[in-house]
CSV table of C-alpha atoms and ligand atoms in Angstrom, one decimal:
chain,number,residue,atom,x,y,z
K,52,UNK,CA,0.0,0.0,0.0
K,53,UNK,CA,1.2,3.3,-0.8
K,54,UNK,CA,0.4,6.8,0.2
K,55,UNK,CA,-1.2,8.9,-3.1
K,56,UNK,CA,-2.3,12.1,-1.6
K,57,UNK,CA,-2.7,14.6,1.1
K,58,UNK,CA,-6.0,16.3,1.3
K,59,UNK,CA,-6.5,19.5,4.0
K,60,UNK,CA,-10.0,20.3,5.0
K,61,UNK,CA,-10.8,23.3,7.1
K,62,UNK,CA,-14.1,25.6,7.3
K,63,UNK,CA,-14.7,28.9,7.9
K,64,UNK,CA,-17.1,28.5,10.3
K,65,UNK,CA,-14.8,26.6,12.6
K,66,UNK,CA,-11.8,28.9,12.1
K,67,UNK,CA,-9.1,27.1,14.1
K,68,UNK,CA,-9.8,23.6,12.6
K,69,UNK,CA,-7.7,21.7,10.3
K,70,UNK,CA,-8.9,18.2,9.4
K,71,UNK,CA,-6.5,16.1,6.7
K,72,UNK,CA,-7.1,13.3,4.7
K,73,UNK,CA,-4.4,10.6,3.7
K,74,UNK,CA,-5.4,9.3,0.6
K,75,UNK,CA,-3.8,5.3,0.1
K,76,UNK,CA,-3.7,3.5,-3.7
K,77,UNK,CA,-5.9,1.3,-2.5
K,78,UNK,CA,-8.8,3.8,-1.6
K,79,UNK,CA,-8.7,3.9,2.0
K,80,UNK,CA,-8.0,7.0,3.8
K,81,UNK,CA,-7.3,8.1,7.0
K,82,UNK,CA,-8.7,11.0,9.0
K,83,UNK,CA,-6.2,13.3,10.9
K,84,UNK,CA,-6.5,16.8,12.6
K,85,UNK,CA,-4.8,19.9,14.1
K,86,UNK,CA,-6.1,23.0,15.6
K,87,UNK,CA,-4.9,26.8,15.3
K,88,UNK,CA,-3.1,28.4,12.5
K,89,UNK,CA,-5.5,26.6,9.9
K,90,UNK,CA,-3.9,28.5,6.8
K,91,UNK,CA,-0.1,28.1,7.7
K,92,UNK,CA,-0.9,24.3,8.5
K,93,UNK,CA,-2.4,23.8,5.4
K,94,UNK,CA,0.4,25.5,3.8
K,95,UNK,CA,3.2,23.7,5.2
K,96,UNK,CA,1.6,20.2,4.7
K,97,UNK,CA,1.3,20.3,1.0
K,98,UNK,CA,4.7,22.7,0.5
K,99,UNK,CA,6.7,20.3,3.0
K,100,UNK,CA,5.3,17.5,4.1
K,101,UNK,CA,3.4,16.0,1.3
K,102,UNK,CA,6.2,15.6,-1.0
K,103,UNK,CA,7.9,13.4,1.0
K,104,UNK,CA,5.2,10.7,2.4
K,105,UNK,CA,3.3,10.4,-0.8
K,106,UNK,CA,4.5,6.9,-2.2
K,107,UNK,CA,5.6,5.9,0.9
K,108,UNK,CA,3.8,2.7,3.1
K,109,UNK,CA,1.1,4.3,4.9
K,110,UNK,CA,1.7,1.9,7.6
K,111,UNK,CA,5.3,2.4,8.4
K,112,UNK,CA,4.1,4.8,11.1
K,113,UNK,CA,7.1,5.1,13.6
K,114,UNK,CA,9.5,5.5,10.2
K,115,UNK,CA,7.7,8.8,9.5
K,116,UNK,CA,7.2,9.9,13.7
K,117,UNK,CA,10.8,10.0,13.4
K,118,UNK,CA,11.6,11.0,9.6
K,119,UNK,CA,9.1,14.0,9.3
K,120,UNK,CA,10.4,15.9,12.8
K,121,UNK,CA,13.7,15.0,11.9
K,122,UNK,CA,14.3,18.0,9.4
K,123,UNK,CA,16.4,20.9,11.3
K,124,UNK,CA,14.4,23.8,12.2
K,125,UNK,CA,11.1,21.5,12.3
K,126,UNK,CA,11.7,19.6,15.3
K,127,UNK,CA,10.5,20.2,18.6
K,128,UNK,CA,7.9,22.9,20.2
K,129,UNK,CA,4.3,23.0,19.3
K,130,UNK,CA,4.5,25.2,16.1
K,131,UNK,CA,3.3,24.5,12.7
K,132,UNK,CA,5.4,21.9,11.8
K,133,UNK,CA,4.8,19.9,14.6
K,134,UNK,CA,0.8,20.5,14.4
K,135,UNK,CA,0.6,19.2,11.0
K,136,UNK,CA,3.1,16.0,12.2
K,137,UNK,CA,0.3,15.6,14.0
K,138,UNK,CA,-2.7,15.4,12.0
K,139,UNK,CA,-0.2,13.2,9.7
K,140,UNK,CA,0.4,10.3,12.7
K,141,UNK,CA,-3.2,10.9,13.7
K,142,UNK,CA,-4.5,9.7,9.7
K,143,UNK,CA,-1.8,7.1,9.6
K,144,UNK,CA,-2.9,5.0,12.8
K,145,UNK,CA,-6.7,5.7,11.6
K,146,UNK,CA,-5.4,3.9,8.1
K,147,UNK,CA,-3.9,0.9,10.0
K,148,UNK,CA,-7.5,0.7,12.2
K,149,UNK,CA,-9.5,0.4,8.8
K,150,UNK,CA,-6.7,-1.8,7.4
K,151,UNK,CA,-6.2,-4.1,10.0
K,152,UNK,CA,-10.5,-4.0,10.5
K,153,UNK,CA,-9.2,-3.4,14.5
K,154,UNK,CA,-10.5,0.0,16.7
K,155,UNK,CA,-7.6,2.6,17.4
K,156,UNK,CA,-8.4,1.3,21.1
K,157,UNK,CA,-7.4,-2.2,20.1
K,158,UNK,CA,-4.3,-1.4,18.5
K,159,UNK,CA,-3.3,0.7,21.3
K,160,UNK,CA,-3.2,-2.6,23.3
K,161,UNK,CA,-7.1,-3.1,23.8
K,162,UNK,CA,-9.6,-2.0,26.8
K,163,UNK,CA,-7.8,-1.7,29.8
K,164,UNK,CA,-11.0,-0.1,30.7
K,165,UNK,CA,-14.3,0.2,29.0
K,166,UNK,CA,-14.5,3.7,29.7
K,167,UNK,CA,-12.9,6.5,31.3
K,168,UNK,CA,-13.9,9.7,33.7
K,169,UNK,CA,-14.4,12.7,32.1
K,170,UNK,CA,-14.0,15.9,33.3
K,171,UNK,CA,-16.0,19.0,31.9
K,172,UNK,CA,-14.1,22.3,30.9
K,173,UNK,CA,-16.4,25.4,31.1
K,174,UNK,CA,-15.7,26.7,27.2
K,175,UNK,CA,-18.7,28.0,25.3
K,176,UNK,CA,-20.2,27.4,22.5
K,177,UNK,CA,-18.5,30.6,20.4
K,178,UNK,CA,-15.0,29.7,20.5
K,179,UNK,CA,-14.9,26.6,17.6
K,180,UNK,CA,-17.1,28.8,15.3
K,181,UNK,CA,-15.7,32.3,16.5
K,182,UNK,CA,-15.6,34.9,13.3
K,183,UNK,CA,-12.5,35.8,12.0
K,184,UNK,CA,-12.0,39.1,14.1
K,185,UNK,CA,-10.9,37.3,17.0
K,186,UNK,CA,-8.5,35.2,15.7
K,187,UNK,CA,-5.9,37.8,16.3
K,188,UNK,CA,-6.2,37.1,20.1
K,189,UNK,CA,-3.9,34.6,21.5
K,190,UNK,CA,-5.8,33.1,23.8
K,191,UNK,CA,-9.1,31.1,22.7
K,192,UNK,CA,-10.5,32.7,25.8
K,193,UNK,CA,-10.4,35.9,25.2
K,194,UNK,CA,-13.9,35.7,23.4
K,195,UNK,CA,-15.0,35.4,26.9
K,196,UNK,CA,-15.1,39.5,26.9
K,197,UNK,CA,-17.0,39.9,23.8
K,198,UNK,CA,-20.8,41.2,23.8
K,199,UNK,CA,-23.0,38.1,24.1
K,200,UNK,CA,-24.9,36.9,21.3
K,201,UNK,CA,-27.7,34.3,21.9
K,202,UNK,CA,-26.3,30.8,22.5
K,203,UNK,CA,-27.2,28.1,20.3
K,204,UNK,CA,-28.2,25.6,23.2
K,205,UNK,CA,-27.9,25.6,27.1
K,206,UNK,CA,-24.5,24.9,27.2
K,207,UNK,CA,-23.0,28.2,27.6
K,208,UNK,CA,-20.3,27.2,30.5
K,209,UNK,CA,-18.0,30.1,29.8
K,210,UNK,CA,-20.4,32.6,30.8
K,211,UNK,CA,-21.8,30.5,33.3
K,212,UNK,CA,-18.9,30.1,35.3
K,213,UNK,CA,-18.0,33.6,35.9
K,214,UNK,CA,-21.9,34.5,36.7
K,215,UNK,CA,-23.5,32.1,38.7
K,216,UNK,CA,-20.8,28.5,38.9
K,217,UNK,CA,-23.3,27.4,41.9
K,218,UNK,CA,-25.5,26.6,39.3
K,219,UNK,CA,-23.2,25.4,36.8
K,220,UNK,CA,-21.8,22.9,39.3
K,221,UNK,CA,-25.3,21.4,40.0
K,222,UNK,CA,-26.0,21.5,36.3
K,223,UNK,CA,-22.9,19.8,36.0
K,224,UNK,CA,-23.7,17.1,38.8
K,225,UNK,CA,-27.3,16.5,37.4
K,226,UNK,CA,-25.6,14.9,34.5
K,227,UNK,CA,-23.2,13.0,36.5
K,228,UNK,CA,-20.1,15.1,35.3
K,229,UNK,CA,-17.5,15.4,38.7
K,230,UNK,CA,-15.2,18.4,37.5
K,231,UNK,CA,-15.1,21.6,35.7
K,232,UNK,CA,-12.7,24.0,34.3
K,233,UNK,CA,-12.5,27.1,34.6
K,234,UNK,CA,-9.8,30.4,34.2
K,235,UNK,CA,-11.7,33.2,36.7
K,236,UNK,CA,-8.1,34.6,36.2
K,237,UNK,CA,-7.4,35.4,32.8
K,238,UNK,CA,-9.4,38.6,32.9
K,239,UNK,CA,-6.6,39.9,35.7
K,240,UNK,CA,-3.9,38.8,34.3
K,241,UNK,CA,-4.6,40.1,30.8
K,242,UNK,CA,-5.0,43.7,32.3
K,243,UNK,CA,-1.4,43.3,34.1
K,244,UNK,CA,0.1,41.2,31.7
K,245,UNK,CA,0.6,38.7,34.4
K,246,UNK,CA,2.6,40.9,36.2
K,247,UNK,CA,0.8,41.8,39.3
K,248,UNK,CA,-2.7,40.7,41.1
K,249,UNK,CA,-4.9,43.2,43.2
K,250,UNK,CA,-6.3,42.1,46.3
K,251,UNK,CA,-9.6,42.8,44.6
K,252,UNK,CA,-8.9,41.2,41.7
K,253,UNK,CA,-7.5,37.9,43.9
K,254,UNK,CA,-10.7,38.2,45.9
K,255,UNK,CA,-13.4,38.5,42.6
K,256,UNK,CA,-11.7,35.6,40.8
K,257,UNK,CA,-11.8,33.5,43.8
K,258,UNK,CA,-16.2,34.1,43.9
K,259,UNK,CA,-17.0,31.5,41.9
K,260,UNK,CA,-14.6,28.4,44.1
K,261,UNK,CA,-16.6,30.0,46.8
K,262,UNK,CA,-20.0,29.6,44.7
K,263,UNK,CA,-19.2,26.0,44.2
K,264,UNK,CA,-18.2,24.7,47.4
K,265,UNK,CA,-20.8,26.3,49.1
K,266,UNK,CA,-23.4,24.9,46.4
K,267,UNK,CA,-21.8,21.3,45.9
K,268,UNK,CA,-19.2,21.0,49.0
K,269,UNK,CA,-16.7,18.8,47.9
K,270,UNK,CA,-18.8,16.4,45.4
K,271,UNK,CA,-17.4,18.9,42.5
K,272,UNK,CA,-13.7,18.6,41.8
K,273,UNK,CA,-12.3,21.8,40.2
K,274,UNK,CA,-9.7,22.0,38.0
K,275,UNK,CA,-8.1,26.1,37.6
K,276,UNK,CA,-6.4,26.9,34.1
K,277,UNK,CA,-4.1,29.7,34.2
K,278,UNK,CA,-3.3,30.1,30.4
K,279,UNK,CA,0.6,29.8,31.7
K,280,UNK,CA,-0.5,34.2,31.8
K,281,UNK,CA,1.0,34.9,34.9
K,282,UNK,CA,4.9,35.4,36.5
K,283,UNK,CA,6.2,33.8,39.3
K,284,UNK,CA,4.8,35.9,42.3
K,285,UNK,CA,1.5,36.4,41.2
K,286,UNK,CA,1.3,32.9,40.4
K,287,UNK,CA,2.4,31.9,43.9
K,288,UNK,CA,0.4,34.5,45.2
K,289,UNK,CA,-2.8,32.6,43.5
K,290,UNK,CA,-2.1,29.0,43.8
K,291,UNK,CA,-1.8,29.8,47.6
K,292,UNK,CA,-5.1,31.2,47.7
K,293,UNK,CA,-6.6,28.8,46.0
K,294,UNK,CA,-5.3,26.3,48.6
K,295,UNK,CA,-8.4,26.5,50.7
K,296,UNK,CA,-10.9,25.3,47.8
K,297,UNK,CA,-8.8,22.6,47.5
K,298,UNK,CA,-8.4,22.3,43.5
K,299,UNK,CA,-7.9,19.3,41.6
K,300,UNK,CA,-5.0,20.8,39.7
K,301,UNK,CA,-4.2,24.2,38.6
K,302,UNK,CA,-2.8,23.9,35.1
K,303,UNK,CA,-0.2,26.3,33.7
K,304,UNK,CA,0.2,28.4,35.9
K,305,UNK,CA,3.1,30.2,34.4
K,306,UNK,CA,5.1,28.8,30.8
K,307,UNK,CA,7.2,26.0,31.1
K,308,UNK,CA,10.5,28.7,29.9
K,309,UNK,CA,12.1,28.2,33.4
K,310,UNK,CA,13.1,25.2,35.0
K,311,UNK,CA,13.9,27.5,38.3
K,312,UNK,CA,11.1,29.3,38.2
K,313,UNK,CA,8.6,26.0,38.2
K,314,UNK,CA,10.6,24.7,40.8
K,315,UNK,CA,10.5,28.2,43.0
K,316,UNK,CA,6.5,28.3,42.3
K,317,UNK,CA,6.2,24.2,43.2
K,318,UNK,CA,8.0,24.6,46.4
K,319,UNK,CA,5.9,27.9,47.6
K,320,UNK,CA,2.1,26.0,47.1
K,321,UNK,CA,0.8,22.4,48.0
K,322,UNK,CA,-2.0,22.4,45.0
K,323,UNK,CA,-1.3,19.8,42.6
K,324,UNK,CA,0.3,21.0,38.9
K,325,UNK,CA,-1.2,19.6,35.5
K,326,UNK,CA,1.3,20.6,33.0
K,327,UNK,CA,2.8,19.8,29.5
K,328,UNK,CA,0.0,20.3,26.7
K,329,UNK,CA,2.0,23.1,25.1
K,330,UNK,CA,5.6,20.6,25.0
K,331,UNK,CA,5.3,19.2,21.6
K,332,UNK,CA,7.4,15.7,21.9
K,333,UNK,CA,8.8,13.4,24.4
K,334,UNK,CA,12.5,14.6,25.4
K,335,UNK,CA,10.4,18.2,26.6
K,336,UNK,CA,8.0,15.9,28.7
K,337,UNK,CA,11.4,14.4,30.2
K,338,UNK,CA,12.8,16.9,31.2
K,339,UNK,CA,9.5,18.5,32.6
K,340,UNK,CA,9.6,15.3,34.5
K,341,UNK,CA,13.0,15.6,35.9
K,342,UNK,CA,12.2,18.8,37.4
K,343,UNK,CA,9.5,16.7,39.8
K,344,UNK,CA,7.2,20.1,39.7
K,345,UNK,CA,4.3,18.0,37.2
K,346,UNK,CA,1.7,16.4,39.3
K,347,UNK,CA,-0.6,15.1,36.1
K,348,UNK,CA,0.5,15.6,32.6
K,349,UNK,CA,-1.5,17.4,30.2
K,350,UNK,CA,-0.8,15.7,26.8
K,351,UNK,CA,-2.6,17.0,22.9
K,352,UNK,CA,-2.9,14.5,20.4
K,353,UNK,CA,-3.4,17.2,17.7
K,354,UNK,CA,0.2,19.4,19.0
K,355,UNK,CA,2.3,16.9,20.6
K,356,UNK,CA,3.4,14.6,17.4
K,357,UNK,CA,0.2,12.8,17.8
K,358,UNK,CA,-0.6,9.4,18.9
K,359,UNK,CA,3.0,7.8,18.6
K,360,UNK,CA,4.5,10.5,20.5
K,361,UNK,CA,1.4,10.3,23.2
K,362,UNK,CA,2.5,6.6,23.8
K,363,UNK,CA,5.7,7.5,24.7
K,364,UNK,CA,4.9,10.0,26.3
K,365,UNK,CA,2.4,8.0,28.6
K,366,UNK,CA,4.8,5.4,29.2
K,367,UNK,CA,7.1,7.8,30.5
K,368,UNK,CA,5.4,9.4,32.6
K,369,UNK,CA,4.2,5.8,33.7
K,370,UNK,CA,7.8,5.4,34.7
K,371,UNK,CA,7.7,8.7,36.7
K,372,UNK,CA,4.5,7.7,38.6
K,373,UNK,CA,2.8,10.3,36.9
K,374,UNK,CA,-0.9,9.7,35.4
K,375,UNK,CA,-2.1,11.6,32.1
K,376,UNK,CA,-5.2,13.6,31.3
K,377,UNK,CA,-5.4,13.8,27.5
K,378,UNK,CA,-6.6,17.5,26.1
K,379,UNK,CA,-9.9,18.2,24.2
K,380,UNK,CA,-10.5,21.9,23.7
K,381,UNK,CA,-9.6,21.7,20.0
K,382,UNK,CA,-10.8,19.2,17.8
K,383,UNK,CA,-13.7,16.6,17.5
K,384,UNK,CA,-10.7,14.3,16.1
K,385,UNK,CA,-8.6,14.9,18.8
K,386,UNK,CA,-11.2,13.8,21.3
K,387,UNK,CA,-12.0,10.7,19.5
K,388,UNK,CA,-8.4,9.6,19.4
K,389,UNK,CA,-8.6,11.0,23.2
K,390,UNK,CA,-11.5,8.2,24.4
K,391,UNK,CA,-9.5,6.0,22.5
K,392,UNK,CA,-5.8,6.6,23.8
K,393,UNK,CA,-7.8,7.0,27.6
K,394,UNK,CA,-9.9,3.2,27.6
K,395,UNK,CA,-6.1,1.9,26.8
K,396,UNK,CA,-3.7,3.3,28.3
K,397,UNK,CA,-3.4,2.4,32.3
K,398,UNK,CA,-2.1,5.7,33.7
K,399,UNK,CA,-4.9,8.0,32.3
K,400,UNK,CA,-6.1,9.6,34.9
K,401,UNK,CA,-9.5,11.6,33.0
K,402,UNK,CA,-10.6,13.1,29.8
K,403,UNK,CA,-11.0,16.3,28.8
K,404,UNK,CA,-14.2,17.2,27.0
K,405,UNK,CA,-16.5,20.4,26.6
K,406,UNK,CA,-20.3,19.8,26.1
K,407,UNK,CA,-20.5,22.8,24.8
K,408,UNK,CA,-18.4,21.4,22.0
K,409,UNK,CA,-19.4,17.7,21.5
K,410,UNK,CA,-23.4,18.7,21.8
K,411,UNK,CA,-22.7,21.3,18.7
K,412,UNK,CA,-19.8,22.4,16.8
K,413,UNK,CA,-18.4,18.5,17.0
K,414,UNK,CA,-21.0,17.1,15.5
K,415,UNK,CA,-21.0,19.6,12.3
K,416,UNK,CA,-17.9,18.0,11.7
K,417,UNK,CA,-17.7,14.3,12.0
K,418,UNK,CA,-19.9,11.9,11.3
K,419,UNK,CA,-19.9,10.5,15.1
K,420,UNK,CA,-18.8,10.9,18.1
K,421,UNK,CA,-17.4,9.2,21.2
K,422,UNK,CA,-20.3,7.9,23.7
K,423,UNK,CA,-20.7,10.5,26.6
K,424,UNK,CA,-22.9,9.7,29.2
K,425,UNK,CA,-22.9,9.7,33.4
K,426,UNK,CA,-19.5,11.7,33.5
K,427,UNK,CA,-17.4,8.4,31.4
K,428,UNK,CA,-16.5,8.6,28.1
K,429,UNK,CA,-16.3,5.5,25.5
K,430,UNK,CA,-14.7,5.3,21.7
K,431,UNK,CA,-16.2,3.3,18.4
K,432,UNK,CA,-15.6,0.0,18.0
K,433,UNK,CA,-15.4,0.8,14.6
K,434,UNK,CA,-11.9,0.3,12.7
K,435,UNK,CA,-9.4,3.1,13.2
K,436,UNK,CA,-10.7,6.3,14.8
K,437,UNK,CA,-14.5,4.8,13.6
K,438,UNK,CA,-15.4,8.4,12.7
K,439,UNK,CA,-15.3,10.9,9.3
K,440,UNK,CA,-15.7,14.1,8.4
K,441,UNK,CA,-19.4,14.8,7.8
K,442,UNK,CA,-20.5,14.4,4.1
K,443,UNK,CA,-20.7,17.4,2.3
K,444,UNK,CA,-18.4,19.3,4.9
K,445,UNK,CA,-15.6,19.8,1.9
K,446,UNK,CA,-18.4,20.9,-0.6
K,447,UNK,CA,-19.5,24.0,1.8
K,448,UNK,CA,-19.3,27.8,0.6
K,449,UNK,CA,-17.0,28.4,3.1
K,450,UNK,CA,-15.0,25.2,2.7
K,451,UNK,CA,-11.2,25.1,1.8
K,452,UNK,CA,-9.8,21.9,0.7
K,453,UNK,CA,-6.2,21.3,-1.3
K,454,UNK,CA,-4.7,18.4,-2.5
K,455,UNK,CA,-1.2,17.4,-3.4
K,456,UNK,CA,-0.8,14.1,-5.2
B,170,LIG,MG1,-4.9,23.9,29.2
């Protein structure tokens, strides 16, 4: 079998969202996907990448996760090169599913467990189909400061946890869903630039933990994204007030730039760190690792060299101790792979997932997608992934699709 094309697929509506296509001779194709930077993605696949897989065995996966990295200034990081690595490794193990007539699941060494928690971060529903004015912003949740416009369903978390999180929490519950997202203090840090944080500002980001455990008590976990926005001091400064609500993990709190400063900001706090979605490929995790400052690791199929990478990646921090939460937040494929990757692997700890995503933009995408139900999360047991891009989604007005063969 040999690779004849590369096909890119990404919609206007959905303005971060790169799906690709690897076309085989013998007609079966394989579904991959990336998120952010659509355009330059797209661009780099069919100028760089394209060229040299087509012709190639589709199946000789780990020969191209190490020959497509391997190519100077394209290695390592999470930029464009390494996001459209990933869509690439994400098609080619869908191709082997369909081939071999096994689920991604199965290949990955079959059901450790049938299902896996899930934990529920509080997006809303405009960030997958924002418009193209707010794709200058570098953070997805900045959107959370536009005007509102009426919500296409109930599921408007983003708005909800900044307003009134008791009743988000017990929304949350009513559907068996255990833990929520949220980033109360991206607002503050945007306005300092992460340099400083007001009493005031400390004590109105803190209103909605205080919402939810007086609402829910300790039945909600609560996991607290910082963006990686703030420095040092502030950062301690937050993680030790959030001490008291007990969090489940606070999650980038500042960039991973620094060994010394992680180190500094681990040893001033007892919360728990979930770090490492923004690493890119396995020597980064190790050395994340080594500085013993990760408490879960955060892990993107669609950024982080895809599911090869997120193997290795699992089974070292297996060797560490350390359990996994794989990323949704950016992709309907990259949640599929992510039930997947999270019913096989042992040291998965929970899956991330947004219903404000999988009960709407998702499924304007993809043909399927994973069973969510009573907080767990389950893949197909279809081969590969088991899922493909709606039909007619290349043939929209606001569809762009490319092709090198
Ligand atoms: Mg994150």
């Amino acid at each position: 079998m040999k690779i004849v094309a590369v096909e890119t697929i990404r919609v206007e509506e959905f303005p971060e969202f790169t799906a690709v296509r690897v076309h085989t001779d013998e007609g079966v194709t394989g579904l991959g996907e990336t998120c952010f930077g659509p355009e330059a993605v797209e661009a780099y696949l069919h100028e760089s990448v394209a060229g040299r897989i087509i012709g190639k065995d589709p199946l000789a996966i780990e020969r191209h996760a190490h020959d497509l990295p391997g190519f100077y200034v394209t290695h390592g990081g999470t930029g464009v090169s390494t996001r459209a690595h990933s869509a690439i490794d994400i098609a080619l193990w869908d191709l082997l599913g369909k081939v071999s007539g096994q689920p991604l699941y199965q290949l990955l060494g079959g059901a450790y467990r049938e299902s896996a928690p899930i934990y529920n971060t509080c997006g809303g529903y405009r960030y997958g189909r924002k418009e193209a004015k707010f794709r200058g912003t570098s953070r997805p949740d900045d959107v959370a400061d536009e005007p509102e416009e009426a919500a296409p369903g109930p599921y408007e978390d983003l708005v909800a946890f900044q307003t009134h999180a008791d009743e988000l929490a017990l929304s949350l519950l009513s559907e068996g869903i255990t833990g929520m997202k949220i980033w109360p203090f991206d607002e503050a840090a945007r306005a300092s630039e992460g340099k400083e944080i007001s009493r005031a500002d400390l004590k109105r980001a803190l209103e909605p933990f205080e919402k939810i455990r007086s609402a829910v008590g300790d039945r909600m976990e609560i996991m607290v994204e910082l963006h990686g926005l703030w420095d040092v001091v502030p950062a301690i400064q937050i993680c030790r007030a959030l001490e008291d609500f007990r969090p489940y993990w606070v999650e980038d709190p500042i960039e991973l730039d620094s060994d010394d400063a992680l180190r500094r900001l681990k040893a001033s706090t007892n919360v728990q760190f979930a770090l490492g979605e923004t690493l890119g490929s396995l020597p980064y995790y190790k050395r994340l690792f080594d500085t013993n400052c990760a408490d879960i690791v955060m892990f993107d199929f669609g950024w982080g060299s895809g599911i090869s990478e997120g193997r290795k990646v699992a089974a070292l921090a297996q060797a560490y101790g350390l359990p996994i939460a794989p990323h949704d937040c950016v992709g309907p494929v990259a949640l599929c792979v992510g039930a997947h990757f999270s019913v096989a692997t042992p040291n998965v700890l929970i899956q991330e997932t947004v219903r404000a995503y999988y009960t709407d933009w998702y499924r304007k995408v993809l043909t399927e997608l994973p069973t969510i139900a009573n907080g767990r999360i389950a893949p197909s047991s279809k081969p590969g992934i088991g899922v493909e891009l709606l039909p007619g989604l290349e043939s929209r007005p606001d569809a762009h699709v490319r092709i090198s063969r």
